[in-house]
Amino acid sequence: MKITELLTKHTIKLNIESKEKENVIDEMVTVLDKAGKLNDRQAYKEAILNRESQSSTGIGEGIAIPHAKTASVINPAIAFGRSKDGVDYESLDGQPAHLVFMIAATEGANNTHLEALSRLSTLLMREEIRKQLLEAESEDAIIDIINQHDKDDDEEEEEAAPAPAGKGKILAVTACPTGIAHTFMAADALKEKAKELGVEIKVETNGSSGIKHKLTAQEIEDAPAIIVAADKQVEMERFKGKRVLQVPVTAGIRRPQELIEKAVNQDAPIYQGSGGSSAQSDENEAKGSSGGIGNAFYKHLMSGVSNMLPFVVGGGILVAISFFWGIHSSDPNDPSYNTFAAALNFIGGDNALKLIVAVLAGFIAMSIADRPGFAPGMVGGFMATQANAGFLGGLIAGFLAGYVVILLKKVFVFIPQSLDGLKPVLIYPLFGIFITGVLMQFVINTPVAAFMNFLTDWLQSLGTGNLVLMGIILGGMMAIDMGGPLNKAAFTFGIAMIDAGNYAPHAAIMAGGMVPPLGIALATTIFRNKFSQRDREAGITCYFMGAAFVTEGAIPFAAADPLRVIPAAVVGAAVAGGLTEFFRVTLPAPHGGIFVAFITNHPLLYLLSIVIGAVVMAIILGIVKKPVTEK
């Protein structure tokens, strides 16, 4: 695919009016929106700003490449804006940006789109192209310049200059969070500088379209040093025992000569494996990159939860669909039995949902100990499921397996480097699974299962007052950070209770999670003078996101006006959660929003709780927000 299939005359703005970064972003988002490339302008802008919060996309040399990969993009596109006076874009070299390319990638962008987007970023590294773009007098001229230089990637590594005698080939890996722009710009910067210095180099890129020019085991073995310029996780275990320079991806763009010279001179620590180097202790490896125990616990837990969610959503919705034929339609002995419903329940409930504890534990362990921790974590989590130790057992299994493997890495450090290949395929899985399994079987599962049974019995024995208080707390937690740690903690607790056979807490959780977007939608409909035309249009989308239990639909509104929106959302969600418990609503489906209301024991009361919570939030917003005056 040619770049100009994504960059068209309709997405070019030759004269950017703004001088400040956020205003320029708004201008460029408007260009894409008017061209019909976005289905949610505000959500796309939030995604752009979120990427900027990680690191500025002002890469220097007068260029800025803001980019985002999100479901708010209808079709992949590129917008180009030019500022003759320059924009203060917080660029890496401190210089104003004159050329702004905004990249919009769909969440499911295919490889041809992503390759075209990445080729653009590499073209901009060439000074003659930047000069031509600055001097172009029309949109057609911009298109012609891009077409003149745009060539399909032939997947072949370019011929590199011979390496200095005895130095060997330098290797590098580049990766950025979205894998669209910085990944390839860093790769090009390193290759160009290596060519200039007469150094042979091979660069592996970890982009959105996959890994290209993957480093081979023999190349790694022969390399004097490896440069890893990355802002996301890349496969590191293969570099164990080698000298590795780990830097942000922007360092690959801005400081390629310094990195290459250090690599040639082997001025880098020896990588010890699983996130550490010789300069880092094993304790820091286990703590995570932040170094804080609390932050590391959250990071490892969220790694497990985020990888578990697709099983919860997919399996839960399949189970909910099976209930259309009746709550007991999967039971061959029930009059409502239906073969297709039974198949749905078997796929979603007996398989997908039965895997969630094992997946949770496996990815927690993998986050702690890298890939060697995955198998012991999965086995430990599966054993927790078999023993009815539930989510708590899975959490313990994940952390136990991760730290067991960390310990094994210390114990077997004496093994010669020539036998290192045995560790990940034999030693770590064998001893990791054995030790984790023995501890789960004889130490952990029995008391944890007893505690889960006690917790379930206690929740079932709670009086109405205590249940309502629990519902208020759980509902409010879903709205405080709308997809953040508190939201995920409440959701995980609800799934754990479903797994334990108590369906009341999750009714409050799902009701509370639906209120923020539904409350926004109602407020933009009822109190129209309190919202801009753009917000009113975005509010319509919130009806659908709220109905589908996508709490994150309210985030753009909360980010724009947090002091009013978040308290209103928390109050509304708490009211909904409390009401579901007051009405003694139970919900066995882990996901689905209003579409699974019919499987609750009190469908109308459940929907009433949600509506009341959303109305309460909308009324609060109508009172506290000030009228908007539009031109």
XYZ file of C-alpha atoms in Angstrom:
631
model
C 0.000 0.000 0.000
C 1.228 3.480 -0.921
C 1.507 6.114 1.790
C -0.663 8.443 -0.303
C -3.569 6.021 -0.015
C -3.609 7.122 3.636
C -2.409 10.722 3.164
C -4.773 12.531 0.803
C -5.483 16.110 -0.203
C -8.388 16.092 2.270
C -6.053 15.381 5.203
C -3.452 18.060 4.424
C -3.362 21.456 6.098
C -0.597 23.643 4.695
C -0.862 26.389 7.312
C -1.217 25.406 10.962
C -2.599 28.358 12.870
C -1.770 27.407 16.470
C 1.576 27.779 18.217
C 0.944 25.543 21.241
C 1.154 21.765 21.202
C -2.342 20.872 22.452
C -4.004 23.380 20.134
C -2.080 21.959 17.183
C -3.210 18.458 18.141
C -6.794 19.740 18.195
C -6.353 21.278 14.720
C -4.987 18.043 13.295
C -7.707 15.931 14.923
C -10.243 18.268 13.316
C -8.660 17.647 9.907
C -9.079 13.883 10.332
C -12.587 14.273 11.715
C -13.751 16.446 8.810
C -12.278 13.925 6.396
C -14.545 11.259 7.911
C -11.722 9.168 9.380
C -12.950 9.159 13.003
C -16.071 7.852 14.703
C -15.284 9.476 18.048
C -13.255 12.650 17.784
C -12.866 13.137 21.528
C -11.787 9.547 22.185
C -9.166 9.764 19.439
C -7.811 13.016 20.852
C -7.602 11.407 24.296
C -5.638 8.516 22.779
C -3.223 11.001 21.163
C -2.765 12.889 24.446
C -2.268 9.620 26.306
C 0.555 8.713 23.911
C 2.074 12.170 24.419
C 2.017 11.656 28.197
C 4.370 8.682 27.764
C 6.906 10.742 25.808
C 6.682 13.614 23.369
C 6.310 12.646 19.722
C 8.238 15.771 18.770
C 11.302 13.860 17.591
C 13.461 16.816 16.606
C 14.701 18.014 13.215
C 11.501 20.082 13.018
C 9.230 17.010 12.996
C 6.374 15.838 15.208
C 4.534 12.576 14.644
C 1.611 12.315 17.079
C -0.026 8.927 16.659
C -2.568 6.582 18.190
C -4.008 3.159 17.493
C -7.614 3.083 18.676
C -11.139 1.886 17.924
C -12.213 5.542 17.461
C -10.564 5.467 14.001
C -12.834 4.333 11.146
C -10.136 3.968 8.489
C -6.340 4.230 8.876
C -5.206 7.697 7.798
C -2.421 10.269 7.943
C -2.966 13.998 8.417
C -0.204 16.461 7.501
C 0.107 19.962 8.897
C 2.813 22.554 8.284
C 3.783 25.564 10.382
C 6.203 28.068 8.883
C 6.729 29.789 12.247
C 7.093 26.531 14.132
C 5.225 24.935 17.023
C 6.479 24.499 20.583
C 6.073 20.732 20.540
C 8.414 19.787 23.424
C 10.743 18.237 20.851
C 13.717 16.165 21.919
C 16.190 18.708 20.532
C 14.281 21.706 21.919
C 13.598 23.040 18.418
C 10.120 24.029 17.173
C 8.262 21.574 14.940
C 7.432 22.714 11.399
C 6.142 19.410 9.973
C 3.397 17.570 11.875
C 2.222 14.167 10.675
C -0.683 12.762 12.706
C -1.115 9.012 12.284
C -4.492 7.415 12.935
C -4.453 3.608 13.024
C -7.473 1.416 13.625
C -7.382 -1.034 16.506
C -7.326 -3.893 14.012
C -5.127 -2.232 11.372
C -3.755 -4.811 8.932
C -0.115 -5.219 8.006
C -0.337 -3.298 4.723
C -1.689 -0.223 6.507
C 0.899 -0.446 9.276
C 3.771 -0.901 6.856
C 2.728 2.238 4.952
C 2.499 4.181 8.209
C 5.922 2.973 9.307
C 7.497 3.797 5.919
C 6.397 7.402 6.354
C 8.337 7.683 9.609
C 11.495 6.396 7.924
C 11.147 8.819 4.984
C 11.081 11.756 7.372
C 14.568 10.917 8.610
C 15.935 12.154 5.263
C 16.823 15.834 5.204
C 16.084 16.367 1.496
C 12.500 15.125 1.924
C 11.913 17.432 4.898
C 13.228 20.379 2.898
C 10.969 19.592 -0.061
C 7.926 19.328 2.213
C 8.690 22.707 3.777
C 8.947 24.353 0.357
C 5.933 22.668 -1.302
C 3.317 25.183 -2.442
C 0.214 22.981 -2.702
C -1.424 19.793 -1.484
C -0.682 18.171 -4.848
C 3.002 18.995 -4.437
C 3.033 17.298 -1.012
C 1.458 14.173 -2.508
C 3.984 14.157 -5.383
C 6.943 14.425 -2.990
C 5.748 11.474 -0.918
C 5.022 9.362 -4.014
C 8.450 10.148 -5.436
C 10.229 8.665 -2.418
C 7.753 6.011 -1.281
C 8.885 2.483 -2.106
C 7.472 -0.794 -0.842
C 9.461 -2.498 1.869
C 11.153 -5.485 0.264
C 11.737 -7.136 3.645
C 15.435 -7.426 2.865
C 18.098 -6.072 5.128
C 20.122 -3.314 3.455
C 23.735 -3.931 2.620
C 25.770 -2.637 5.531
C 29.258 -1.236 5.540
C 31.992 -3.670 6.577
C 32.747 -3.695 10.272
C 36.081 -2.536 11.656
C 38.505 -5.422 11.949
C 37.807 -7.595 14.949
C 34.756 -5.641 16.074
C 31.965 -7.891 14.771
C 28.417 -7.005 13.819
C 26.492 -4.793 16.230
C 22.868 -5.798 16.846
C 19.935 -3.603 17.853
C 16.259 -3.928 18.720
C 13.805 -1.026 18.496
C 10.236 -0.859 19.808
C 7.750 1.813 20.884
C 4.318 1.420 22.546
C 2.303 1.696 19.321
C 4.941 0.226 17.017
C 4.212 2.699 14.236
C 6.584 5.667 14.177
C 9.410 5.736 16.726
C 10.221 2.048 16.223
C 11.247 2.588 12.607
C 12.766 6.039 13.037
C 15.125 4.690 15.694
C 16.024 1.773 13.418
C 16.780 4.101 10.500
C 18.796 6.477 12.665
C 20.955 3.620 13.940
C 21.492 2.181 10.446
C 22.352 5.534 8.909
C 24.837 6.406 11.651
C 26.410 2.929 11.517
C 26.904 3.305 7.778
C 28.527 6.690 8.341
C 30.850 5.230 11.012
C 31.698 2.136 8.965
C 30.107 -0.222 11.485
C 28.126 -3.289 10.454
C 24.723 -3.395 12.157
C 21.478 -5.331 12.014
C 18.315 -3.866 13.556
C 15.261 -5.887 14.581
C 12.056 -3.822 14.622
C 9.158 -4.771 16.925
C 6.369 -2.914 15.144
C 2.598 -3.209 15.069
C 2.815 -5.447 12.004
C 5.121 -7.869 13.837
C 8.847 -8.457 14.208
C 11.014 -7.780 11.162
C 14.650 -8.703 10.596
C 14.556 -10.934 13.697
C 17.967 -11.547 15.237
C 19.162 -15.126 14.972
C 20.760 -17.106 17.779
C 24.057 -17.231 15.880
C 24.085 -13.456 15.312
C 23.451 -12.895 19.019
C 26.213 -15.321 19.929
C 28.718 -13.523 17.663
C 27.738 -9.928 18.496
C 30.047 -7.885 20.747
C 27.026 -5.990 22.138
C 23.315 -5.395 21.589
C 21.452 -2.088 21.699
C 17.846 -2.336 22.929
C 16.080 0.973 22.265
C 12.562 0.196 23.451
C 9.672 1.642 25.432
C 7.806 -1.656 25.661
C 8.676 -5.224 26.570
C 10.735 -7.123 24.013
C 12.141 -10.638 24.154
C 15.195 -10.224 26.396
C 16.037 -13.695 27.690
C 17.877 -14.503 24.441
C 20.491 -11.828 25.332
C 21.471 -13.400 28.640
C 25.236 -13.274 29.106
C 25.706 -10.606 26.408
C 26.580 -6.948 26.826
C 23.326 -5.050 26.420
C 22.606 -1.303 26.284
C 18.979 -0.713 27.348
C 17.705 2.788 26.514
C 14.405 4.484 25.578
C 13.470 4.334 21.907
C 14.014 8.101 21.608
C 17.693 7.599 22.464
C 17.983 5.505 19.307
C 16.667 8.464 17.324
C 18.627 11.221 19.035
C 21.878 9.535 20.147
C 22.676 6.784 17.633
C 26.397 7.587 17.426
C 26.872 7.417 21.196
C 25.051 4.081 21.394
C 26.950 2.545 18.485
C 30.324 3.640 19.849
C 29.495 2.189 23.273
C 28.414 -1.064 21.654
C 31.599 -1.284 19.550
C 33.717 -0.623 22.654
C 31.604 -3.088 24.662
C 30.841 -0.321 27.147
C 27.672 -1.979 28.458
C 26.663 -4.199 31.403
C 26.229 -7.944 30.972
C 22.566 -8.887 30.897
C 21.745 -11.521 33.527
C 18.277 -12.433 32.289
C 14.655 -11.744 33.262
C 14.891 -7.970 33.279
C 18.232 -7.557 35.072
C 21.834 -6.770 34.221
C 24.981 -7.176 36.245
C 24.375 -3.745 37.668
C 20.933 -4.761 38.972
C 20.195 -7.039 41.877
C 17.809 -9.972 41.718
C 15.719 -8.119 44.257
C 15.140 -5.309 41.771
C 14.273 -7.857 39.092
C 11.468 -9.167 41.270
C 10.303 -5.676 42.195
C 9.880 -4.605 38.607
C 11.176 -1.596 36.713
C 9.698 0.903 39.154
C 11.646 -0.620 42.051
C 8.710 -0.253 44.455
C 7.096 -3.348 45.952
C 3.593 -1.852 45.792
C 3.997 -0.749 42.198
C 5.448 -4.138 41.257
C 2.532 -5.990 42.892
C 0.060 -3.871 40.939
C 2.009 -4.327 37.689
C 2.130 -8.120 38.056
C -1.522 -8.336 39.105
C -2.697 -6.166 36.197
C -0.672 -8.282 33.778
C -2.668 -11.275 34.931
C -6.028 -9.491 34.962
C -5.628 -7.883 31.533
C -4.735 -11.212 29.917
C -7.594 -12.932 31.735
C -10.278 -10.466 30.604
C -10.706 -11.791 27.022
C -11.584 -15.200 28.487
C -14.037 -13.575 30.901
C -15.720 -11.440 28.238
C -15.818 -14.052 25.485
C -16.780 -16.956 27.712
C -19.233 -14.921 29.799
C -21.154 -13.595 26.810
C -21.386 -17.071 25.249
C -22.852 -18.385 28.496
C -25.278 -15.440 28.627
C -26.424 -16.132 25.044
C -27.084 -19.764 25.961
C -29.564 -18.537 28.579
C -31.860 -17.213 25.829
C -33.244 -20.775 25.650
C -33.640 -20.916 29.422
C -31.436 -20.787 32.512
C -31.182 -24.603 32.515
C -31.184 -25.048 28.730
C -27.785 -26.792 28.834
C -29.056 -29.521 31.167
C -30.146 -32.629 29.173
C -32.597 -33.518 31.953
C -34.395 -30.157 31.828
C -37.452 -29.591 29.554
C -35.825 -26.420 28.171
C -32.744 -28.322 26.926
C -31.391 -27.081 23.589
C -28.415 -28.623 21.800
C -27.012 -25.301 20.545
C -27.484 -23.650 23.946
C -25.663 -26.569 25.548
C -22.781 -26.141 23.092
C -22.536 -22.418 23.886
C -22.548 -23.126 27.611
C -19.933 -25.845 27.188
C -17.599 -23.617 25.140
C -18.026 -20.500 27.251
C -18.602 -21.907 30.720
C -16.918 -25.295 30.882
C -13.870 -24.218 28.891
C -13.235 -20.454 28.519
C -14.344 -19.503 32.038
C -12.653 -22.557 33.578
C -9.326 -21.260 32.221
C -9.463 -17.802 33.761
C -7.766 -18.640 37.092
C -4.973 -20.549 35.343
C -4.466 -17.701 32.839
C -4.439 -15.157 35.675
C -1.777 -17.110 37.556
C 0.278 -17.853 34.444
C 0.602 -14.237 33.374
C 1.280 -12.995 36.917
C 4.166 -15.476 37.102
C 5.349 -14.482 33.619
C 5.325 -10.802 34.602
C 7.559 -11.628 37.591
C 9.965 -14.159 36.075
C 9.548 -13.644 32.328
C 8.696 -16.620 30.095
C 10.133 -19.342 32.412
C 7.479 -18.434 34.995
C 4.521 -19.031 32.684
C 4.264 -22.845 32.852
C 4.587 -23.127 36.669
C 2.055 -20.288 37.043
C -0.467 -21.932 34.712
C -0.140 -25.294 36.482
C -0.477 -23.680 39.919
C -3.548 -21.727 38.788
C -5.153 -24.843 37.299
C -4.542 -26.713 40.550
C -6.283 -23.876 42.431
C -9.281 -24.271 40.121
C -9.391 -28.031 40.647
C -9.227 -27.614 44.443
C -11.964 -24.896 44.503
C -9.416 -22.423 45.870
C -10.785 -19.887 43.385
C -9.260 -16.557 42.508
C -7.395 -16.171 45.757
C -5.689 -19.490 45.127
C -4.868 -18.366 41.584
C -3.342 -15.109 42.825
C -1.186 -16.972 45.322
C -0.182 -19.524 42.668
C 0.882 -16.786 40.244
C 3.087 -14.932 42.715
C 4.403 -18.176 44.191
C 5.403 -19.573 40.789
C 7.015 -16.298 39.725
C 9.217 -16.019 42.775
C 10.028 -19.746 42.757
C 11.479 -19.307 39.268
C 13.398 -16.186 40.383
C 14.882 -18.337 43.165
C 15.736 -21.118 40.704
C 17.620 -18.618 38.549
C 19.787 -17.780 41.542
C 20.277 -21.425 42.531
C 21.337 -22.557 39.051
C 23.581 -19.595 38.300
C 26.611 -21.933 38.530
C 25.642 -23.816 35.350
C 28.141 -23.051 32.543
C 27.010 -20.628 29.858
C 27.356 -23.387 27.262
C 24.473 -25.219 28.988
C 22.261 -22.169 29.411
C 19.905 -23.526 26.762
C 18.824 -26.261 29.197
C 17.472 -23.798 31.755
C 14.321 -22.505 30.006
C 13.370 -25.842 28.400
C 14.253 -28.289 31.205
C 15.432 -26.921 34.549
C 12.994 -24.047 35.123
C 9.821 -25.853 33.971
C 10.736 -29.103 35.753
C 11.642 -27.659 39.138
C 9.260 -24.690 38.837
C 6.208 -26.886 38.207
C 7.316 -29.406 40.846
C 7.924 -26.913 43.648
C 4.850 -24.806 42.841
C 2.693 -27.930 42.532
C 3.856 -29.442 45.828
C 3.245 -26.200 47.726
C -0.179 -25.718 46.140
C -1.205 -29.336 46.819
C -0.018 -29.721 50.405
C 0.182 -26.190 51.814
C -2.026 -23.686 50.016
C -5.110 -25.194 48.366
C -6.842 -26.659 51.426
C -6.795 -23.556 53.701
C -7.539 -21.199 50.797
C -10.491 -23.313 49.652
C -11.788 -23.299 53.243
C -11.426 -19.517 53.397
C -13.270 -19.069 50.078
C -16.115 -21.246 51.369
C -16.225 -19.190 54.569
C -16.277 -15.923 52.600
C -19.094 -17.181 50.376
C -21.157 -18.321 53.369
C -20.541 -15.022 55.150
C -21.639 -12.956 52.158
C -24.780 -15.040 51.816
C -25.584 -14.491 55.486
C -25.293 -10.701 55.350
C -28.407 -8.725 56.195
C -29.895 -6.162 53.825
C -28.091 -3.228 55.452
C -24.653 -4.775 55.089
C -25.390 -5.917 51.534
C -26.430 -2.394 50.540
C -23.227 -0.972 52.011
C -21.192 -3.521 50.059
C -23.095 -2.626 46.876
C -22.483 1.087 47.426
C -18.746 0.517 47.855
C -18.384 -1.822 44.885
C -20.515 0.375 42.605
C -18.566 3.493 43.563
C -15.232 1.756 42.964
C -16.268 1.043 39.377
C -16.668 4.776 38.703
C -13.720 6.320 40.547
C -11.095 5.595 37.891
C -13.249 4.022 35.124
C -11.027 1.135 34.084
C -8.129 1.870 36.430
C -6.854 -0.065 39.469
C -9.937 0.413 41.701
C -12.295 -0.445 38.850
C -10.288 -3.579 38.032
C -10.075 -4.560 41.722
C -13.863 -4.427 42.096
C -14.401 -6.287 38.815
C -11.919 -9.001 39.793
C -13.663 -9.417 43.154
C -16.996 -9.855 41.366
C -15.553 -12.534 39.063
C -14.084 -14.295 42.106
C -17.503 -14.325 43.766
C -19.157 -15.733 40.624
C -16.476 -18.432 40.606
C -17.325 -19.137 44.251
C -21.053 -19.355 43.503
C -22.149 -15.984 44.977
C -23.787 -13.888 42.249
C -24.899 -10.841 44.270
C -21.688 -8.719 44.309
C -21.239 -8.782 40.544
C -24.756 -7.413 39.999
C -23.701 -4.274 41.909
C -20.392 -4.140 40.047
C -21.879 -4.347 36.570
C -24.630 -1.864 37.426
C -22.064 0.566 38.846
C -19.822 0.179 35.807
C -22.656 0.990 33.404
C -23.714 4.206 35.141
C -20.856 6.620 34.154
C -21.354 6.445 30.356
C -25.163 6.202 30.696
C -25.212 9.161 33.086
C -23.133 11.198 30.631
C -25.462 10.220 27.798
C -28.557 11.298 29.745
C -26.940 14.550 30.869
C -25.967 15.531 27.328
C -29.520 14.781 26.209
C -31.448 16.468 29.045
C -29.140 19.381 29.870
C -28.095 20.294 26.356
C -27.078 23.840 27.234
C -24.419 22.481 29.629
C -22.515 20.719 26.847
C -20.969 21.725 23.530
C -22.310 20.400 20.242
C -19.315 18.076 20.015
C -19.978 16.708 23.511
C -23.647 16.166 22.738
C -22.705 14.139 19.682
C -20.201 12.081 21.684
C -22.860 11.597 24.361
C -24.950 9.548 21.943
C -22.137 7.002 21.732
C -22.180 6.719 25.520
C -25.676 5.201 25.404
C -24.269 2.204 23.548
C -21.045 1.973 25.563
C -22.930 2.128 28.847
C -25.432 -0.488 27.722
C -22.529 -2.789 26.828
C -20.785 -2.285 30.220
C -17.884 -0.264 28.780
C -17.192 2.143 31.650
C -14.282 3.699 29.727
C -16.802 5.474 27.474
C -17.044 8.215 30.117
C -13.271 8.812 30.315
C -13.093 11.687 27.759
C -15.720 13.626 29.719
C -14.053 12.827 33.052
C -10.651 13.912 31.712
C -12.067 17.206 30.424
C -13.920 18.073 33.666
C -12.776 15.697 36.450
C -13.904 17.791 39.439
C -17.530 17.635 38.322
C -17.834 14.426 36.321
C -15.993 11.964 38.597
C -17.874 12.797 41.855
C -21.185 12.701 39.972
C -20.265 9.331 38.448
C -19.218 7.863 41.807
C -22.484 8.953 43.477
C -24.617 7.610 40.621
C -22.715 4.306 40.438
C -22.860 3.871 44.233
C -26.636 4.426 44.163
C -27.031 1.793 41.422
C -24.809 -0.701 43.262
C -26.617 -0.169 46.551
C -30.031 -0.590 44.951
C -29.131 -3.900 43.301
C -28.174 -5.277 46.713
C -31.283 -3.773 48.341
C -33.395 -5.591 45.750
C -31.315 -8.770 46.268
C -30.418 -8.981 42.567
C -28.042 -11.774 41.540
C -26.137 -11.943 38.241
C -24.267 -15.096 37.123
C -22.835 -13.571 33.894
C -19.445 -11.808 34.221
C -20.038 -9.406 31.310
C -22.725 -8.209 28.914
C -24.356 -5.093 30.415
C -28.101 -4.763 29.926
C -28.009 -7.614 27.416
C -27.715 -10.126 30.252
C -30.323 -8.486 32.481
C -32.819 -11.211 31.632
C -30.713 -13.841 33.387
C -30.830 -12.026 36.737
C -33.359 -13.144 39.302
C -35.058 -9.692 39.140
C -34.522 -8.248 35.623
C -36.806 -5.223 36.010
C -35.396 -4.262 39.408
C -31.877 -4.630 38.038
C -32.635 -2.304 35.103
C -34.434 0.089 37.458
C -31.316 0.289 39.664
C -29.171 1.175 36.654
C -31.627 3.791 35.375
C -31.930 5.441 38.809
C -28.147 5.575 39.174
C -27.733 7.102 35.695
C -30.496 9.665 36.355
C -28.897 10.651 39.685
C -25.564 11.220 37.922
C -27.201 13.186 35.107
C -29.070 15.450 37.545
C -25.894 16.147 39.519
C -24.089 17.101 36.301
C -27.019 19.285 35.280
C -26.729 21.155 38.578
C -22.943 21.542 38.881
C -21.960 22.178 35.259
C -22.128 25.700 33.877
C -23.928 26.532 30.642
C -21.772 26.473 27.524
C -21.831 29.448 25.158
C -21.026 28.465 21.574
C -20.352 30.734 18.652
